[in-house]
Amino acid sequence: MSETSATNRKTIQTLAETICRHVGHFSRAEVECLIRHFPGRGASGLDRGGFRSILHHTFGMTDDMTMDGVFRTFDKDSDSIVSVKEWIEGLCVFLRGTLDEKIKYCFQVYDLNGDNYISREEMFHMLKNRLTRQPTEEDPDEGIKDLVELTLKMMDDDHDGKLSFVDFEKAVKKENLLLEAFGTCLPDTTKDEKTDFTDMNKGI
């Protein structure tokens, strides 16, 4: 083994040890594999375009608004770049998180302006974005507004016209299907354990 390879291996092991303190659903070997195959390696990290390409090609996501929300949730320091540490910590929840972790994650994705609430306006934009318009509909926006009101009726526990994290958490724990009420932002749970970490840099 060359001196450069040995140094590189040691760097990866040290980084993996640090990251392992913050992630509970990946083994040390998996963390090392994710570091070695990090799509943003060789640069400062993953930019928005590269990140969205992975969500599309690896996880089948197509909704721009949702993918931007996922990027924002991974990018914890809001520097518009997902570092290797942010990437692995995000994937830990994205692929293998507990229900509590996924509730927090989905809420952050849906809180478009980061004010700790999902407002009527945010619900409207997300639902409008994901629902296919029928050509025969004269005013499809009215139907979406009705859907927003129905959603608030189901999930707005304190009746203040918007969803706090507590509202969202309580509704999802009562009915798990509401976890992705405003858009698909998690991978297919039947496939998450089969994800090939070495393939995540394809298509970027």
Coordinates of N, CA and C in Angstrom, one line a residue:
M1 N 0.8 -1.2 0.0 CA 0.0 0.0 0.0 C 0.9 1.2 0.0
S2 N 0.6 2.2 -0.9 CA 1.4 3.4 -1.0 C 1.1 4.3 0.2
E3 N 2.1 5.2 0.5 CA 1.9 6.2 1.6 C 0.6 7.0 1.4
T4 N 0.4 7.4 0.2 CA -0.9 8.2 -0.1 C -2.1 7.4 0.2
S5 N -2.1 6.1 -0.2 CA -3.3 5.3 0.1 C -3.5 5.0 1.6
A6 N -2.4 4.8 2.3 CA -2.5 4.6 3.7 C -3.0 5.9 4.4
T7 N -2.5 7.0 4.0 CA -3.0 8.3 4.6 C -4.5 8.5 4.3
N8 N -4.9 8.2 3.1 CA -6.3 8.4 2.7 C -7.2 7.4 3.5
R9 N -6.7 6.2 3.7 CA -7.5 5.2 4.5 C -7.6 5.7 5.9
K10 N -6.5 6.2 6.5 CA -6.5 6.7 7.8 C -7.5 7.9 8.0
T11 N -7.5 8.8 7.0 CA -8.4 9.9 7.0 C -9.8 9.5 7.0
I12 N -10.1 8.5 6.1 CA -11.5 8.0 6.0 C -11.9 7.3 7.4
Q13 N -11.0 6.6 8.0 CA -11.3 5.9 9.3 C -11.6 6.9 10.4
T14 N -10.8 8.0 10.4 CA -10.9 9.0 11.4 C -12.3 9.8 11.2
L15 N -12.6 10.1 9.9 CA -13.9 10.8 9.6 C -15.0 9.9 10.0
A16 N -14.9 8.6 9.7 CA -16.0 7.6 10.0 C -16.2 7.5 11.5
E17 N -15.1 7.5 12.2 CA -15.3 7.5 13.7 C -16.0 8.7 14.2
T18 N -15.7 9.8 13.7 CA -16.4 11.1 14.1 C -17.9 11.0 13.7
I19 N -18.2 10.6 12.5 CA -19.6 10.6 12.0 C -20.4 9.5 12.8
C20 N -19.8 8.4 13.1 CA -20.5 7.3 13.8 C -21.0 7.7 15.1
R21 N -20.5 8.8 15.7 CA -21.0 9.3 17.0 C -22.3 9.9 16.8
H22 N -22.7 10.3 15.6 CA -23.9 11.0 15.4 C -25.0 10.2 14.6
V23 N -24.6 9.1 14.1 CA -25.6 8.3 13.3 C -25.7 6.9 14.0
G24 N -27.0 6.5 14.2 CA -27.2 5.3 14.9 C -27.7 4.1 14.1
H25 N -27.9 4.3 12.8 CA -28.5 3.3 11.9 C -27.6 2.7 10.9
F26 N -26.3 3.2 10.8 CA -25.3 2.7 9.9 C -24.2 2.1 10.7
S27 N -23.7 1.0 10.2 CA -22.5 0.4 10.8 C -21.2 1.2 10.5
R28 N -20.1 1.0 11.2 CA -18.9 1.7 10.9 C -18.5 1.4 9.4
A29 N -18.6 0.1 9.0 CA -18.2 -0.3 7.6 C -19.1 0.5 6.6
E30 N -20.4 0.6 6.9 CA -21.3 1.3 5.9 C -20.9 2.8 5.9
V31 N -20.6 3.4 7.0 CA -20.2 4.8 7.0 C -18.9 5.0 6.2
E32 N -17.9 4.1 6.3 CA -16.7 4.2 5.6 C -17.0 4.0 4.1
C33 N -17.9 3.1 3.7 CA -18.3 3.0 2.3 C -19.0 4.2 1.8
L34 N -19.8 4.9 2.6 CA -20.5 6.1 2.1 C -19.5 7.2 1.9
I35 N -18.5 7.3 2.8 CA -17.4 8.3 2.6 C -16.6 8.1 1.4
R36 N -16.2 6.8 1.1 CA -15.4 6.5 0.0 C -16.2 6.8 -1.3
H37 N -17.5 6.6 -1.3 CA -18.3 6.7 -2.5 C -19.1 8.0 -2.5
F38 N -18.8 8.9 -1.6 CA -19.5 10.2 -1.5 C -19.5 10.9 -2.9
P39 N -20.6 11.2 -3.5 CA -20.7 11.8 -4.8 C -20.0 13.2 -4.9
G40 N -19.8 13.9 -3.8 CA -19.2 15.2 -3.8 C -17.8 15.2 -3.4
R41 N -17.2 14.0 -3.3 CA -15.8 13.8 -2.9 C -14.9 14.5 -4.0
G42 N -13.9 15.1 -3.5 CA -13.0 15.8 -4.5 C -13.4 17.3 -4.6
A43 N -14.6 17.6 -4.1 CA -15.0 19.0 -4.1 C -15.4 19.3 -2.6
S44 N -16.0 20.4 -2.4 CA -16.4 20.8 -1.1 C -17.7 20.0 -0.6
G45 N -18.4 19.4 -1.6 CA -19.6 18.7 -1.2 C -20.5 18.7 -2.4
L46 N -21.8 18.3 -2.1 CA -22.8 18.2 -3.2 C -23.6 19.5 -3.3
D47 N -23.6 20.1 -4.5 CA -24.5 21.3 -4.7 C -25.9 20.8 -4.9
R48 N -26.8 21.8 -5.1 CA -28.2 21.5 -5.2 C -28.5 20.6 -6.5
G49 N -27.8 20.9 -7.6 CA -28.1 20.2 -8.8 C -27.6 18.7 -8.7
G50 N -26.4 18.5 -8.2 CA -26.0 17.1 -8.0 C -26.8 16.3 -7.0
F51 N -27.2 17.0 -5.9 CA -28.1 16.4 -4.9 C -29.4 15.9 -5.5
R52 N -30.0 16.9 -6.3 CA -31.3 16.6 -6.9 C -31.2 15.4 -7.9
S53 N -30.1 15.4 -8.6 CA -29.8 14.3 -9.6 C -29.8 12.9 -8.9
I54 N -29.2 12.9 -7.7 CA -29.2 11.6 -7.0 C -30.6 11.2 -6.5
L55 N -31.3 12.2 -6.0 CA -32.7 11.9 -5.6 C -33.6 11.4 -6.7
H56 N -33.3 12.0 -7.9 CA -34.1 11.5 -9.1 C -33.6 10.2 -9.6
H57 N -32.3 10.0 -9.8 CA -31.9 8.7 -10.4 C -31.8 7.6 -9.5
T58 N -31.5 7.8 -8.2 CA -31.4 6.7 -7.3 C -32.7 6.4 -6.5
F59 N -33.5 7.5 -6.2 CA -34.7 7.3 -5.4 C -36.0 7.6 -6.2
G60 N -35.9 7.9 -7.4 CA -37.1 8.1 -8.3 C -37.9 9.3 -8.0
M61 N -37.3 10.3 -7.3 CA -38.1 11.6 -7.0 C -38.1 12.5 -8.2
T62 N -39.2 13.1 -8.4 CA -39.4 14.0 -9.6 C -39.9 15.4 -9.3
D63 N -40.4 15.5 -8.1 CA -41.1 16.8 -7.7 C -40.0 17.8 -7.3
D64 N -39.9 18.9 -8.0 CA -38.9 19.9 -7.8 C -39.0 20.5 -6.4
M65 N -40.2 20.9 -6.0 CA -40.4 21.5 -4.7 C -40.0 20.6 -3.5
T66 N -40.4 19.3 -3.7 CA -40.0 18.3 -2.6 C -38.5 18.1 -2.6
M67 N -37.9 18.0 -3.8 CA -36.4 17.8 -3.8 C -35.7 19.0 -3.2
D68 N -36.2 20.2 -3.4 CA -35.5 21.3 -2.8 C -35.7 21.3 -1.3
G69 N -36.8 20.8 -0.8 CA -37.1 20.7 0.6 C -36.2 19.7 1.2
V70 N -35.9 18.5 0.5 CA -35.0 17.5 1.0 C -33.6 18.1 1.1
F71 N -33.2 18.8 0.0 CA -31.9 19.4 0.0 C -31.7 20.3 1.2
R72 N -32.7 21.2 1.5 CA -32.6 22.1 2.6 C -32.5 21.4 3.9
T73 N -33.2 20.3 4.0 CA -33.2 19.5 5.3 C -31.8 18.9 5.5
F74 N -31.2 18.4 4.5 CA -29.9 17.8 4.6 C -28.8 18.8 4.9
D75 N -29.0 20.0 4.3 CA -28.0 21.1 4.4 C -28.2 21.8 5.7
K76 N -27.8 21.3 6.8 CA -28.1 21.8 8.1 C -27.5 23.1 8.4
D77 N -26.3 23.4 7.8 CA -25.7 24.7 8.0 C -26.1 25.8 7.0
S78 N -27.0 25.4 6.1 CA -27.5 26.4 5.1 C -26.5 27.1 4.3
D79 N -25.4 26.4 3.9 CA -24.4 27.0 3.0 C -24.5 26.6 1.6
S80 N -25.7 26.0 1.2 CA -26.0 25.5 -0.1 C -25.1 24.4 -0.7
I81 N -24.4 23.7 0.2 CA -23.6 22.6 -0.1 C -23.8 21.5 1.0
V82 N -24.1 20.3 0.5 CA -24.2 19.2 1.5 C -22.9 18.5 1.6
S83 N -22.3 18.6 2.8 CA -21.0 18.0 3.1 C -21.1 16.5 3.3
V84 N -20.0 15.8 3.3 CA -20.1 14.3 3.5 C -20.7 14.0 4.9
K85 N -20.5 14.8 5.9 CA -21.1 14.6 7.2 C -22.6 14.8 7.1
E86 N -23.0 15.9 6.5 CA -24.5 16.2 6.3 C -25.1 15.1 5.5
W87 N -24.4 14.6 4.5 CA -24.9 13.6 3.6 C -25.2 12.3 4.3
I88 N -24.3 11.8 5.1 CA -24.4 10.6 5.8 C -25.5 10.7 7.0
E89 N -25.4 11.8 7.7 CA -26.4 12.0 8.8 C -27.8 12.1 8.2
G90 N -28.0 12.8 7.0 CA -29.3 12.8 6.4 C -29.7 11.5 5.9
L91 N -28.9 10.7 5.2 CA -29.2 9.4 4.7 C -29.6 8.5 5.9
C92 N -29.0 8.6 7.0 CA -29.3 7.8 8.2 C -30.8 7.8 8.5
V93 N -31.4 9.0 8.5 CA -32.8 9.2 8.7 C -33.6 8.9 7.5
F94 N -33.1 9.4 6.3 CA -33.8 9.2 5.1 C -34.1 7.7 4.8
L95 N -33.1 6.8 5.0 CA -33.1 5.4 4.7 C -33.6 4.5 5.9
R96 N -33.2 4.9 7.1 CA -33.4 3.9 8.2 C -33.9 4.6 9.5
G97 N -34.4 5.8 9.3 CA -34.8 6.5 10.5 C -36.0 5.9 11.2
T98 N -36.1 6.2 12.5 CA -37.3 5.8 13.3 C -38.5 6.7 12.9
L99 N -39.7 6.3 13.3 CA -40.9 7.1 13.0 C -40.7 8.5 13.5
D100 N -40.2 8.7 14.7 CA -40.0 10.0 15.3 C -39.0 10.8 14.5
E101 N -37.9 10.2 14.0 CA -36.9 10.9 13.2 C -37.5 11.3 11.8
K102 N -38.3 10.4 11.3 CA -38.9 10.7 10.0 C -40.0 11.8 10.1
I103 N -40.7 11.8 11.2 CA -41.7 12.9 11.4 C -41.0 14.3 11.4
K104 N -39.9 14.3 12.1 CA -39.1 15.6 12.2 C -38.6 16.0 10.8
Y105 N -38.1 15.0 10.1 CA -37.5 15.2 8.8 C -38.6 15.7 7.8
C106 N -39.7 15.0 7.7 CA -40.8 15.4 6.8 C -41.3 16.8 7.1
F107 N -41.5 17.1 8.4 CA -42.0 18.4 8.8 C -41.0 19.5 8.3
Q108 N -39.7 19.3 8.4 CA -38.7 20.2 7.9 C -38.8 20.4 6.4
V109 N -39.0 19.3 5.7 CA -39.1 19.4 4.2 C -40.3 20.2 3.9
Y110 N -41.4 20.0 4.6 CA -42.7 20.7 4.2 C -42.8 22.2 4.7
D111 N -41.9 22.5 5.7 CA -41.9 23.9 6.2 C -41.0 24.7 5.2
L112 N -41.7 25.2 4.2 CA -40.9 25.7 3.0 C -40.1 27.0 3.4
N113 N -40.6 27.8 4.3 CA -39.9 29.1 4.6 C -39.2 29.0 6.0
G114 N -39.2 27.8 6.6 CA -38.4 27.6 7.8 C -38.9 28.4 9.0
D115 N -40.2 28.7 9.1 CA -40.7 29.4 10.3 C -41.3 28.5 11.3
N116 N -41.1 27.2 11.2 CA -41.6 26.2 12.2 C -43.1 25.9 12.1
Y117 N -43.7 26.3 11.0 CA -45.1 26.0 10.8 C -45.3 25.6 9.3
I118 N -46.3 24.8 9.0 CA -46.7 24.5 7.7 C -48.0 25.3 7.5
S119 N -47.9 26.4 6.7 CA -49.1 27.3 6.6 C -50.0 26.8 5.5
R120 N -51.2 27.4 5.5 CA -52.2 27.2 4.4 C -51.6 27.4 3.0
E121 N -50.8 28.5 2.9 CA -50.2 28.8 1.6 C -49.2 27.7 1.2
E122 N -48.4 27.2 2.2 CA -47.4 26.2 1.9 C -48.1 24.9 1.5
M123 N -49.2 24.5 2.2 CA -50.0 23.3 1.9 C -50.5 23.5 0.5
F124 N -51.1 24.6 0.1 CA -51.7 24.8 -1.2 C -50.6 24.6 -2.3
H125 N -49.4 25.2 -2.1 CA -48.4 25.1 -3.2 C -47.9 23.7 -3.3
M126 N -47.7 23.0 -2.2 CA -47.2 21.6 -2.3 C -48.3 20.7 -2.9
L127 N -49.5 20.8 -2.5 CA -50.6 20.0 -3.0 C -50.8 20.3 -4.5
K128 N -50.8 21.6 -4.8 CA -51.0 22.0 -6.2 C -49.9 21.4 -7.1
N129 N -48.7 21.4 -6.5 CA -47.5 20.9 -7.3 C -47.6 19.4 -7.5
R130 N -48.2 18.7 -6.6 CA -48.1 17.2 -6.8 C -49.4 16.6 -7.4
L131 N -50.5 17.4 -7.5 CA -51.7 16.9 -8.1 C -51.8 17.2 -9.6
T132 N -52.2 16.2 -10.4 CA -52.3 16.4 -11.8 C -53.6 17.1 -12.1
R133 N -53.5 18.2 -12.9 CA -54.7 18.9 -13.3 C -55.5 18.2 -14.4
Q134 N -56.8 18.1 -14.2 CA -57.6 17.5 -15.2 C -58.0 18.7 -16.2
P135 N -57.9 18.4 -17.5 CA -58.3 19.5 -18.5 C -59.7 20.0 -18.4
T136 N -60.6 19.2 -17.9 CA -62.0 19.6 -17.8 C -62.3 20.4 -16.6
E137 N -61.3 20.5 -15.7 CA -61.6 21.3 -14.5 C -61.6 22.8 -14.8
E138 N -62.6 23.5 -14.4 CA -62.7 25.0 -14.7 C -61.8 25.8 -13.7
D139 N -61.8 25.4 -12.5 CA -61.0 26.1 -11.5 C -60.4 25.0 -10.5
P140 N -59.3 24.4 -10.9 CA -58.7 23.4 -10.1 C -58.2 23.9 -8.8
D141 N -57.9 25.2 -8.7 CA -57.4 25.7 -7.4 C -58.4 25.6 -6.3
E142 N -59.7 25.7 -6.7 CA -60.8 25.6 -5.7 C -60.8 24.2 -5.0
G143 N -60.6 23.2 -5.9 CA -60.5 21.8 -5.3 C -59.3 21.7 -4.4
I144 N -58.2 22.3 -4.7 CA -57.0 22.2 -3.9 C -57.2 22.9 -2.6
K145 N -57.9 24.1 -2.6 CA -58.2 24.8 -1.4 C -59.1 24.0 -0.5
D146 N -60.1 23.3 -1.1 CA -60.9 22.4 -0.3 C -60.1 21.3 0.4
L147 N -59.1 20.8 -0.4 CA -58.3 19.7 0.2 C -57.4 20.2 1.3
V148 N -57.0 21.5 1.2 CA -56.2 22.1 2.3 C -57.0 22.2 3.5
E149 N -58.3 22.7 3.4 CA -59.2 22.8 4.5 C -59.5 21.4 5.2
L150 N -59.6 20.4 4.3 CA -59.9 19.1 4.9 C -58.6 18.6 5.6
T151 N -57.5 18.9 5.1 CA -56.2 18.5 5.7 C -56.1 19.2 7.1
L152 N -56.4 20.5 7.1 CA -56.3 21.2 8.4 C -57.3 20.6 9.4
K153 N -58.4 20.3 8.9 CA -59.5 19.7 9.8 C -58.9 18.4 10.5
M154 N -58.2 17.6 9.7 CA -57.6 16.4 10.2 C -56.4 16.6 11.1
M155 N -55.6 17.6 10.8 CA -54.3 17.6 11.4 C -54.0 18.8 12.3
D156 N -54.8 19.9 12.2 CA -54.6 21.1 13.0 C -55.3 20.9 14.4
D157 N -54.5 20.4 15.3 CA -55.1 20.0 16.6 C -55.5 21.2 17.4
D158 N -54.7 22.3 17.3 CA -55.0 23.5 18.1 C -55.9 24.5 17.4
H159 N -56.3 24.2 16.1 CA -57.2 25.0 15.4 C -56.8 26.5 15.2
D160 N -55.5 26.6 14.9 CA -55.0 28.0 14.6 C -54.7 28.3 13.1
G161 N -55.2 27.4 12.3 CA -55.1 27.6 10.8 C -53.8 27.3 10.2
K162 N -52.9 26.6 10.9 CA -51.6 26.2 10.4 C -51.1 25.0 11.2
L163 N -50.1 24.3 10.7 CA -49.6 23.1 11.4 C -48.3 23.4 12.1
S164 N -48.3 23.3 13.4 CA -47.0 23.3 14.2 C -46.4 21.9 14.1
F165 N -45.2 21.7 14.6 CA -44.6 20.4 14.7 C -45.4 19.5 15.5
V166 N -46.0 20.0 16.7 CA -46.8 19.2 17.6 C -48.0 18.7 16.9
D167 N -48.7 19.6 16.1 CA -49.9 19.2 15.3 C -49.5 18.0 14.4
F168 N -48.4 18.2 13.7 CA -48.0 17.3 12.6 C -47.7 15.9 13.3
E169 N -46.9 16.0 14.3 CA -46.5 14.8 15.0 C -47.7 14.0 15.6
K170 N -48.6 14.7 16.2 CA -49.8 14.1 16.8 C -50.6 13.4 15.7
A171 N -50.8 14.1 14.6 CA -51.6 13.5 13.5 C -51.0 12.3 12.9
V172 N -49.7 12.4 12.6 CA -48.9 11.2 12.0 C -48.9 10.0 12.9
K173 N -48.7 10.3 14.2 CA -48.7 9.1 15.2 C -50.1 8.5 15.3
K174 N -51.1 9.2 15.0 CA -52.5 8.7 15.0 C -52.8 8.0 13.7
E175 N -52.2 8.5 12.6 CA -52.4 7.9 11.3 C -51.1 8.0 10.5
N176 N -50.3 7.0 10.4 CA -49.0 7.0 9.8 C -49.0 7.4 8.4
L177 N -50.1 7.2 7.7 CA -50.2 7.5 6.2 C -50.1 9.0 6.0
L178 N -50.3 9.8 7.0 CA -50.2 11.3 6.9 C -48.7 11.8 6.9
L179 N -47.8 10.9 7.1 CA -46.4 11.2 7.2 C -45.9 12.0 5.9
E180 N -46.4 11.5 4.8 CA -46.0 12.2 3.5 C -47.2 12.8 2.9
A181 N -48.0 13.5 3.7 CA -49.3 14.1 3.2 C -49.1 15.1 2.1
F182 N -48.0 15.8 2.1 CA -47.8 16.9 1.2 C -46.8 16.6 0.1
G183 N -46.4 15.4 -0.1 CA -45.4 15.0 -1.1 C -44.5 13.9 -0.7
T184 N -44.1 13.1 -1.6 CA -43.2 11.9 -1.3 C -41.8 12.5 -1.1
C185 N -41.3 12.3 0.1 CA -39.9 12.8 0.4 C -39.1 11.8 1.1
L186 N -39.6 10.5 1.1 CA -38.8 9.4 1.6 C -38.8 8.3 0.5
P187 N -37.8 7.4 0.6 CA -37.7 6.3 -0.4 C -38.7 5.3 -0.1
D188 N -39.0 4.4 -1.1 CA -39.9 3.3 -0.9 C -39.3 2.4 0.3
T189 N -40.1 2.2 1.3 CA -39.6 1.5 2.5 C -39.3 0.0 2.2
T190 N -39.8 -0.5 1.1 CA -39.6 -1.9 0.7 C -38.2 -2.0 0.0
K191 N -37.6 -0.9 -0.3 CA -36.3 -0.9 -1.0 C -35.2 -0.3 -0.3
D192 N -35.5 0.4 0.9 CA -34.4 1.2 1.5 C -33.2 0.4 1.9
E193 N -33.4 -0.8 2.4 CA -32.3 -1.6 2.9 C -31.5 -2.1 1.7
K194 N -32.0 -2.1 0.5 CA -31.3 -2.6 -0.7 C -30.5 -1.6 -1.4
T195 N -30.5 -0.3 -1.0 CA -29.8 0.7 -1.7 C -28.3 0.4 -1.8
D196 N -27.8 0.5 -3.0 CA -26.4 0.3 -3.2 C -25.7 1.6 -3.0
F197 N -24.9 1.8 -1.9 CA -24.3 3.1 -1.7 C -23.2 3.4 -2.8
T198 N -22.7 2.4 -3.4 CA -21.7 2.7 -4.4 C -22.2 3.3 -5.7
D199 N -23.6 3.2 -5.9 CA -24.2 3.6 -7.1 C -24.8 5.1 -7.0
M200 N -24.6 5.7 -5.9 CA -25.3 7.0 -5.7 C -24.7 8.1 -6.5
N201 N -23.5 7.9 -7.0 CA -22.9 9.0 -7.8 C -23.2 8.9 -9.3
K202 N -24.0 7.9 -9.6 CA -24.3 7.7 -11.1 C -25.3 8.8 -11.4
G203 N -25.2 9.4 -12.6 CA -26.1 10.3 -13.1 C -25.9 11.8 -12.7
I204 N -24.8 12.0 -11.9 CA -24.5 13.4 -11.6 C -23.3 13.9 -12.4

